[in-house]
Coordinates of C-alpha atoms in Angstrom, one line a residue:
Chain A
M24 CA 0.0 0.0 0.0
E25 CA 2.7 2.4 1.0
Q26 CA 4.6 1.6 -2.1
L27 CA 1.6 2.5 -4.2
M28 CA 1.2 5.8 -2.5
I29 CA 4.6 6.9 -3.3
E30 CA 4.2 6.2 -6.9
L31 CA 1.1 8.5 -7.1
N32 CA 2.6 11.6 -8.6
P33 CA 1.0 14.9 -7.3
Q34 CA 1.2 16.3 -10.8
T35 CA -0.9 13.7 -12.5
T36 CA -3.8 13.3 -10.1
Q37 CA -6.3 16.0 -9.4
P38 CA -5.2 17.9 -6.3
V39 CA -7.6 17.8 -3.3
V40 CA -6.0 20.8 -1.8
Q41 CA -4.5 23.6 -3.7
V42 CA -3.0 26.8 -2.0
K43 CA -1.9 29.5 -4.2
N44 CA 0.4 32.6 -3.3
L45 CA -0.8 32.6 0.3
A46 CA 0.5 35.7 2.2
K47 CA -0.3 36.9 5.7
A48 CA 1.2 39.5 8.0
Y49 CA 0.4 40.8 11.5
G50 CA 1.2 44.4 11.1
S51 CA 4.8 44.5 10.0
N52 CA 5.5 41.0 11.2
V53 CA 5.2 38.8 7.9
V54 CA 4.3 35.2 8.8
L55 CA 3.7 33.9 5.4
R56 CA 5.1 35.0 2.1
D57 CA 3.9 33.6 -1.2
V58 CA 3.2 30.0 -0.1
S59 CA 1.9 27.7 -2.8
L60 CA 1.2 24.1 -2.3
S61 CA -0.8 21.3 -3.7
V62 CA -1.9 18.0 -2.2
A63 CA -2.8 15.1 -4.3
E64 CA -5.7 12.8 -3.6
G65 CA -4.7 9.9 -1.1
S66 CA -1.3 11.4 -0.5
V67 CA 0.2 12.3 2.8
T68 CA 2.0 15.7 3.1
A69 CA 4.3 16.4 6.0
M70 CA 5.2 19.9 6.9
I71 CA 8.4 20.4 9.0
G72 CA 10.4 23.4 10.0
P73 CA 11.6 25.4 12.9
S74 CA 8.9 27.0 15.1
G75 CA 7.7 30.3 13.8
A76 CA 8.2 29.2 10.2
G77 CA 4.5 29.5 9.5
K78 CA 3.6 25.8 9.2
S79 CA 0.6 26.0 11.5
T80 CA -0.5 29.2 10.0
V81 CA -0.6 27.6 6.5
L82 CA -2.7 24.8 8.0
R83 CA -5.0 27.2 9.8
C84 CA -5.4 29.3 6.6
M85 CA -6.5 26.3 4.7
N86 CA -9.8 26.0 6.6
L87 CA -9.8 29.8 7.3
L88 CA -9.3 29.7 11.1
E89 CA -6.8 32.4 10.1
Q90 CA -7.7 34.9 7.5
P91 CA -5.0 35.2 4.9
D92 CA -4.2 38.6 3.5
S93 CA -4.0 37.4 -0.1
G94 CA -4.0 34.2 -2.1
E95 CA -6.4 31.4 -3.0
I96 CA -7.4 28.2 -1.3
V97 CA -9.1 25.4 -3.2
I98 CA -10.3 22.4 -1.2
D99 CA -12.3 19.7 -3.0
G100 CA -13.5 22.3 -5.5
H101 CA -14.6 24.8 -2.9
C102 CA -12.6 28.0 -3.7
I103 CA -11.9 30.8 -1.3
N104 CA -10.1 33.9 -2.4
A105 CA -8.5 36.0 0.3
G106 CA -9.3 39.2 -1.5
K107 CA -13.0 38.7 -1.8
K108 CA -15.6 38.3 1.0
T109 CA -16.4 34.7 1.8
S110 CA -20.0 33.8 2.1
P111 CA -20.9 31.8 5.3
K112 CA -22.2 29.1 3.0
S113 CA -18.9 28.5 1.0
L114 CA -17.0 28.8 4.2
A115 CA -19.1 26.0 5.8
A116 CA -18.7 23.9 2.7
L117 CA -14.9 24.4 2.8
R118 CA -14.7 23.4 6.5
R119 CA -16.9 20.4 5.9
S120 CA -14.4 19.0 3.4
A121 CA -11.5 19.6 5.6
G122 CA -11.2 17.8 9.0
M123 CA -8.9 19.3 11.5
V124 CA -7.1 17.9 14.5
F125 CA -5.4 20.3 16.9
Q126 CA -2.4 20.1 19.2
H127 CA -4.6 20.5 22.3
F128 CA -7.5 18.3 21.0
N129 CA -10.1 20.9 21.6
L130 CA -12.8 18.5 22.6
F131 CA -16.0 19.8 24.4
P132 CA -15.4 18.9 28.1
H133 CA -19.0 19.2 29.1
M134 CA -20.2 16.4 26.7
T135 CA -19.5 12.7 26.8
V136 CA -17.1 11.2 24.3
L137 CA -20.1 9.9 22.1
R138 CA -21.8 13.3 22.2
N139 CA -18.4 15.0 21.2
V140 CA -18.4 12.8 18.1
S141 CA -22.1 12.8 17.3
L142 CA -23.1 16.5 17.8
P143 CA -21.2 17.9 14.8
Q144 CA -22.8 15.2 12.6
E145 CA -26.2 16.2 13.8
R146 CA -25.7 20.0 13.4
V147 CA -23.5 20.0 10.3
L148 CA -24.7 17.1 8.3
G149 CA -28.2 17.0 9.7
C150 CA -28.0 13.3 10.7
S151 CA -30.5 11.9 13.2
R152 CA -29.2 11.1 16.7
E153 CA -29.4 7.4 16.0
Q154 CA -27.6 7.7 12.6
A155 CA -24.9 9.9 14.2
N156 CA -24.4 7.7 17.2
E157 CA -24.1 4.6 15.0
K158 CA -21.5 6.2 12.9
S159 CA -19.7 7.5 16.0
M160 CA -19.5 4.1 17.7
E161 CA -18.1 2.6 14.5
L162 CA -15.4 5.2 14.4
L163 CA -14.7 5.0 18.2
K164 CA -14.3 1.2 17.7
R165 CA -11.9 1.8 14.9
M166 CA -9.9 4.1 17.2
G167 CA -9.9 1.4 20.0
L168 CA -12.1 3.6 22.3
A169 CA -15.6 1.9 22.1
D170 CA -15.4 1.5 25.9
K171 CA -15.0 5.2 26.5
A172 CA -18.2 6.3 24.8
D173 CA -19.9 7.3 27.9
Q174 CA -17.0 8.8 29.6
Y175 CA -16.2 12.5 29.7
P176 CA -13.0 13.6 27.8
S177 CA -11.3 14.6 31.1
R178 CA -11.3 10.9 32.2
C179 CA -9.4 10.0 29.0
S180 CA -5.6 10.1 28.5
G181 CA -4.1 12.6 26.1
G182 CA -3.7 10.0 23.5
Q183 CA -7.3 8.8 23.9
Q184 CA -8.5 12.4 23.7
Q185 CA -6.6 13.0 20.5
R186 CA -8.0 9.9 19.0
I187 CA -11.5 11.0 19.9
A188 CA -10.8 14.3 18.1
I189 CA -9.7 12.3 15.0
A190 CA -12.9 10.3 15.2
R191 CA -14.9 13.6 15.6
A192 CA -13.4 15.1 12.5
L193 CA -13.6 11.8 10.4
A194 CA -17.3 11.5 11.3
L195 CA -18.0 14.4 9.0
G196 CA -16.5 12.6 6.0
P197 CA -13.8 15.0 5.1
R198 CA -11.9 14.9 1.9
V199 CA -8.7 15.9 3.7
M200 CA -7.5 15.7 7.2
L201 CA -5.4 18.6 8.6
F202 CA -3.3 17.6 11.6
D203 CA -1.7 20.6 13.5
E204 CA 1.1 19.0 15.6
P205 CA -1.1 16.2 16.8
T206 CA 1.4 14.6 19.1
S207 CA 3.2 17.7 20.4
A208 CA 1.2 17.8 23.6
L209 CA 1.5 14.2 24.4
D210 CA 4.4 12.3 26.0
P211 CA 6.2 10.2 23.5
E212 CA 4.7 6.8 24.6
V213 CA 1.1 8.0 24.2
G214 CA 2.0 9.9 21.0
V215 CA 2.7 6.5 19.4
E216 CA -1.0 5.5 19.8
V217 CA -1.9 8.6 17.8
L218 CA 0.7 8.0 15.2
E219 CA -0.6 4.4 14.8
V220 CA -4.0 5.7 14.1
M221 CA -2.7 8.1 11.6
K222 CA -0.7 5.5 9.8
E223 CA -3.8 3.3 9.6
L224 CA -5.8 6.3 8.3
A225 CA -3.0 7.0 5.6
S226 CA -3.1 3.4 4.5
T227 CA -6.8 3.5 3.7
G228 CA -6.0 6.4 1.3
M229 CA -7.1 9.4 3.3
T230 CA -5.5 12.6 2.0
M231 CA -3.6 14.2 4.9
V232 CA -1.6 17.3 5.7
V233 CA 0.4 16.9 8.8
V234 CA 2.4 19.6 10.6
T235 CA 4.7 17.6 12.8
H236 CA 8.0 17.4 14.5
E237 CA 7.9 13.5 14.3
M238 CA 10.6 12.9 11.7
A239 CA 10.1 9.1 11.7
F240 CA 6.6 9.7 10.7
A241 CA 7.4 12.2 8.1
E242 CA 10.1 9.8 6.6
N243 CA 8.0 6.6 6.8
V244 CA 4.5 7.7 6.3
A245 CA 4.5 10.9 4.2
D246 CA 4.7 10.9 0.4
E247 CA 5.7 14.5 0.2
L248 CA 7.8 16.5 2.7
V249 CA 7.5 20.3 2.8
V250 CA 10.2 22.3 4.7
M251 CA 9.2 25.7 5.8
A252 CA 11.3 28.5 7.3
D253 CA 10.7 32.2 7.8
G254 CA 7.2 32.2 6.3
G255 CA 8.1 30.4 3.1
I256 CA 8.5 27.0 1.6
I257 CA 12.2 26.5 1.3
E258 CA 12.2 22.8 0.0
K259 CA 9.7 20.2 -0.9
G260 CA 9.9 16.7 -2.4
H261 CA 10.2 13.1 -1.5
P262 CA 10.9 12.8 2.3
G263 CA 13.7 10.3 2.1
Q264 CA 15.5 12.4 -0.4
I265 CA 15.2 15.6 1.5
L266 CA 16.2 14.0 4.8
K267 CA 19.2 12.3 3.3
D268 CA 20.3 15.1 1.1
P269 CA 18.8 18.5 2.0
Q270 CA 19.6 21.2 -0.6
H271 CA 19.0 24.2 1.4
E272 CA 21.4 25.4 4.2
R273 CA 18.5 26.3 6.5
T274 CA 17.0 22.7 6.0
R275 CA 20.4 21.1 6.9
R276 CA 20.7 23.3 10.1
F277 CA 17.0 22.4 11.1
L278 CA 17.6 18.6 10.4
R279 CA 20.9 18.7 12.4
A280 CA 19.0 20.2 15.3
V281 CA 16.1 17.7 15.3
L282 CA 18.0 14.5 14.4
E283 CA 21.0 14.9 16.4
R284 CA 19.6 15.5 19.8
Chain B
M11 CA -32.7 35.7 76.6
N12 CA -36.3 35.2 77.9
N13 CA -37.1 38.5 76.2
L14 CA -35.7 37.2 72.9
V15 CA -37.8 34.2 73.0
D16 CA -40.9 36.3 73.9
V17 CA -40.2 38.6 71.0
A18 CA -39.7 35.7 68.6
I19 CA -42.9 34.0 69.7
E20 CA -45.0 37.2 69.7
Y21 CA -43.8 38.8 66.5
G22 CA -42.6 35.7 64.7
P23 CA -45.6 35.7 62.3
T24 CA -45.2 39.3 61.5
L25 CA -41.4 38.9 60.8
L26 CA -42.0 35.6 58.8
G27 CA -44.5 37.6 56.6
G28 CA -41.8 40.1 56.1
L29 CA -39.4 37.4 55.2
K30 CA -41.9 36.1 52.6
V31 CA -42.0 39.6 51.1
S32 CA -38.1 39.7 51.0
L33 CA -38.0 36.4 49.3
T34 CA -40.7 37.2 46.8
L35 CA -38.7 40.5 46.0
T36 CA -35.5 38.5 45.6
I37 CA -37.1 35.9 43.3
L38 CA -38.9 38.4 41.1
S39 CA -35.7 40.5 40.7
L40 CA -33.8 37.3 39.8
A41 CA -36.4 36.0 37.4
L42 CA -36.5 39.3 35.5
G43 CA -32.8 40.4 35.9
L44 CA -31.1 37.3 34.9
P45 CA -32.5 36.9 31.4
I46 CA -31.8 40.7 30.9
G47 CA -28.3 40.1 32.3
L48 CA -27.8 37.3 29.7
L49 CA -28.9 39.7 27.0
F50 CA -26.6 42.5 28.3
S51 CA -23.7 40.0 28.5
F52 CA -23.9 39.7 24.7
G53 CA -24.6 43.4 24.4
V54 CA -21.6 44.7 25.9
T55 CA -19.4 43.0 23.4
A56 CA -21.8 43.3 20.5
K57 CA -20.8 44.7 17.2
N58 CA -24.1 46.5 16.7
K59 CA -23.3 50.0 18.3
A60 CA -26.9 50.8 19.5
F61 CA -27.1 47.5 21.3
R62 CA -23.7 47.9 22.7
Y63 CA -24.1 51.3 24.0
I64 CA -27.5 50.6 25.6
S65 CA -26.1 47.6 27.3
V66 CA -23.0 49.3 28.5
F67 CA -25.1 52.3 29.9
F68 CA -27.4 49.9 31.9
V69 CA -24.6 47.6 33.1
E70 CA -22.3 50.6 34.2
V71 CA -25.0 52.6 35.9
G72 CA -26.5 49.5 37.5
R73 CA -23.1 48.4 39.0
G74 CA -21.9 52.0 39.6
A75 CA -24.9 53.3 41.5
P76 CA -25.6 51.9 44.9
A77 CA -28.8 49.8 45.0
L78 CA -30.2 52.3 47.7
V79 CA -29.9 55.2 45.1
L80 CA -31.7 53.2 42.4
L81 CA -34.5 52.3 45.0
Q82 CA -35.0 55.9 46.0
L83 CA -34.8 56.9 42.3
M84 CA -37.6 54.6 41.2
Y85 CA -39.9 55.4 44.1
Y86 CA -39.3 59.0 44.9
G87 CA -37.7 60.2 41.6
L88 CA -39.9 58.7 38.9
P89 CA -43.1 60.5 40.0
N90 CA -41.4 63.7 39.0
A91 CA -41.5 62.3 35.5
N92 CA -45.2 61.4 35.9
I93 CA -44.4 57.7 36.5
T94 CA -45.8 56.5 39.8
L95 CA -45.1 53.0 40.7
S96 CA -46.2 51.1 44.0
S97 CA -43.4 50.6 46.5
M98 CA -43.1 46.9 45.6
A99 CA -42.9 47.6 41.9
S100 CA -40.4 50.3 42.2
A101 CA -38.2 48.1 44.4
C102 CA -38.5 45.2 42.1
L103 CA -37.6 47.4 39.2
A104 CA -34.5 48.8 40.9
L105 CA -33.3 45.5 42.1
T106 CA -33.9 44.0 38.6
W107 CA -31.6 46.6 37.2
T108 CA -29.0 45.8 39.8
T109 CA -29.3 42.2 39.1
A110 CA -29.2 42.5 35.3
A111 CA -26.1 44.7 35.6
Y112 CA -24.1 42.4 37.9
S113 CA -25.1 39.2 36.3
A114 CA -24.3 40.6 32.8
E115 CA -20.6 40.9 33.9
L116 CA -20.6 37.6 35.7
I117 CA -22.1 35.8 32.7
R118 CA -19.8 37.5 30.3
G119 CA -16.9 36.5 32.4
G120 CA -18.0 32.9 32.3
M121 CA -18.4 33.0 28.6
Q122 CA -15.1 34.5 28.1
S123 CA -13.4 31.7 30.1
V124 CA -14.6 29.1 27.8
P125 CA -11.3 28.1 26.1
S126 CA -10.9 29.6 22.6
G127 CA -9.6 26.3 21.4
E128 CA -13.1 24.8 21.8
I129 CA -14.6 27.6 19.9
E130 CA -11.9 27.1 17.0
G131 CA -12.7 23.4 17.2
S132 CA -16.4 24.0 16.7
H133 CA -15.6 26.3 13.8
A134 CA -13.2 23.9 12.2
L135 CA -16.0 21.3 12.3
G136 CA -18.1 23.6 10.2
M137 CA -20.7 24.3 13.1
S138 CA -22.3 27.7 12.7
Y139 CA -21.7 30.7 15.0
R140 CA -25.2 30.2 16.5
D141 CA -24.5 26.5 17.2
C142 CA -21.2 27.3 18.7
L143 CA -22.9 29.6 21.1
R144 CA -25.8 27.3 21.8
F145 CA -23.8 24.1 22.4
V146 CA -20.4 25.0 23.4
V147 CA -20.1 28.6 24.8
I148 CA -23.5 29.2 26.7
P149 CA -23.6 25.9 28.5
Q150 CA -20.1 26.1 29.6
G151 CA -20.1 29.9 30.3
L152 CA -23.2 29.6 32.5
R153 CA -21.7 26.6 34.3
I154 CA -18.7 28.7 35.1
A155 CA -20.8 31.7 36.1
L156 CA -23.4 29.8 38.1
P157 CA -21.6 29.6 41.5
S158 CA -20.8 33.4 41.4
L159 CA -24.4 34.0 40.3
M160 CA -25.7 32.1 43.2
G161 CA -23.3 34.1 45.5
F162 CA -24.9 37.3 44.0
A163 CA -28.3 35.9 44.7
V164 CA -27.4 35.8 48.4
L165 CA -26.2 39.3 48.3
L166 CA -29.3 40.4 46.6
F167 CA -31.4 38.7 49.2
Q168 CA -29.7 40.7 51.9
A169 CA -30.0 43.9 49.7
T170 CA -33.7 43.6 49.7
S171 CA -33.5 44.9 53.2
L172 CA -32.7 48.4 51.7
A173 CA -36.3 48.3 50.3
Y174 CA -37.6 49.2 53.8
S175 CA -36.6 52.8 52.8
V176 CA -39.3 52.8 50.2
A177 CA -42.0 51.3 52.3
V178 CA -41.9 47.8 51.1
P179 CA -43.2 45.7 54.1
E180 CA -40.3 43.2 54.0
L181 CA -38.5 41.7 56.9
M182 CA -36.3 44.7 57.8
S183 CA -39.2 47.2 57.8
Q184 CA -41.4 44.8 59.7
A185 CA -38.6 44.5 62.4
Y186 CA -38.1 48.3 62.4
S187 CA -41.8 48.9 62.9
I188 CA -42.0 46.4 65.7
G189 CA -39.0 47.9 67.3
S190 CA -40.4 51.5 67.1
S191 CA -43.7 50.6 68.6
T192 CA -42.3 48.3 71.5
F193 CA -38.8 49.8 71.9
Q194 CA -37.5 46.1 71.9
Y195 CA -35.0 47.0 69.2
L196 CA -32.3 44.7 70.4
P197 CA -34.2 41.3 70.4
V198 CA -36.2 42.1 67.3
F199 CA -33.2 42.9 65.2
I200 CA -31.4 39.9 66.5
V201 CA -34.4 37.7 65.4
A202 CA -34.5 39.5 62.0
G203 CA -30.7 39.0 61.6
L204 CA -31.1 35.3 62.4
L205 CA -33.9 34.9 59.9
Y206 CA -31.6 36.6 57.1
A207 CA -28.9 34.1 58.1
A208 CA -31.2 31.1 58.1
I209 CA -31.7 31.7 54.4
S210 CA -28.2 33.1 53.4
I211 CA -26.0 30.5 55.1
P212 CA -27.7 27.4 53.5
A213 CA -27.9 29.2 50.2
T214 CA -24.1 29.6 50.4
W215 CA -23.6 25.9 51.0
L216 CA -25.8 25.3 48.1
S217 CA -23.6 27.3 45.8
V218 CA -20.4 25.6 46.9
G219 CA -22.1 22.2 46.2
A220 CA -23.3 23.4 42.9
E221 CA -19.8 24.7 42.0
R222 CA -18.4 21.2 42.8
L223 CA -21.1 19.4 40.9
L224 CA -20.8 21.5 37.7
S225 CA -17.0 21.7 37.5
R226 CA -16.6 18.0 37.6
H227 CA -15.9 17.4 33.9
L228 CA -14.2 20.7 33.2

């Protein structure tokens, strides 16, 4: 399966996500300058780079949690242009096609695990309670959390909470999953549970964009590696190649720092 | 001591009648003031300027002016503007204003302490702004605000004693009139104070219990 993924070339298949000339600044502080990116159907793109490089901002611009100053975002045919005003309808459509997983899970603590996964299905997709719960239980089972359905998130470990968050996002049937440092708030042992789930997800052909510091994941699971620094993409390509033979001096410095610690 | 028991027995029914009026005033002010407070809690941060300015005016005046001033304003002041209210109605109006103003700030504080990550989470899921308020922000915000709202309710109950100054026959004014006709001020005020405490102290326990119950998953 993994082999097959690598052979898929981003140029020949219709991209699910396209980001064109994205730019953003907070006052005089430029956080993104002219970022363009395209993610092929069924591929896994890993984004790495030093903190402050703008990786998370790119991801958060993709579903407009951050408003870019200029540029264009197309996800599954839903196009958002930073210059024009976005209608709530097209924003909702875009967000429905992109599932997001956060560093700090962002579950709703006052609802049970099952409600966390079911509520968005009811409100966003208009499912009935029974339909939603059935789908939620199926996903929780897949995440190995069927026994946690009636618990509250605070009673679950960090790794479990993150898997609940993944189930919650998957329940809406997204075309692409965006992961914003999904294991950074977890201790390494627990992070593995989450990485396993993500690997399984990748192997089923889910399109994924992952901002991460997990180099092993980037190397073994990703089809495309994007290296960012100072608000721009400095290098992208096959992960093995970049990790073995980085072209850019900034990439070399970053890789030395993360790999030789 | 004997004196105290005698006063309690003889004037108990009158004082209990006053207590009933105090409680009625408290409940009416809360029932009217809390929904208005919820409205103002949105108003003070609203984008709509008219809504925001009106909310800020009522919240700031309601918190800035002492309840006694508002009471006197409603009872003695409004007739100058050709609005004459009964003593109970004017007391109720004044304390409703106070309640709305304080609860607006308490509720706003509760809503603002809902972690922004959860709001982002609901947006990222494609939930509408209204759904986010209805399912994520308001339930948790009220939960966070509830213990302090209950604390405020106890203070409001005690503040109803100010309504004696506008001739509402509540506990304090009953105690005062018994005192002035019998000169048994000391025992009658002690009994009145005990009656206030008999309501306030258990209510405080209740709010501590509620806090524990509601924060169990947060």
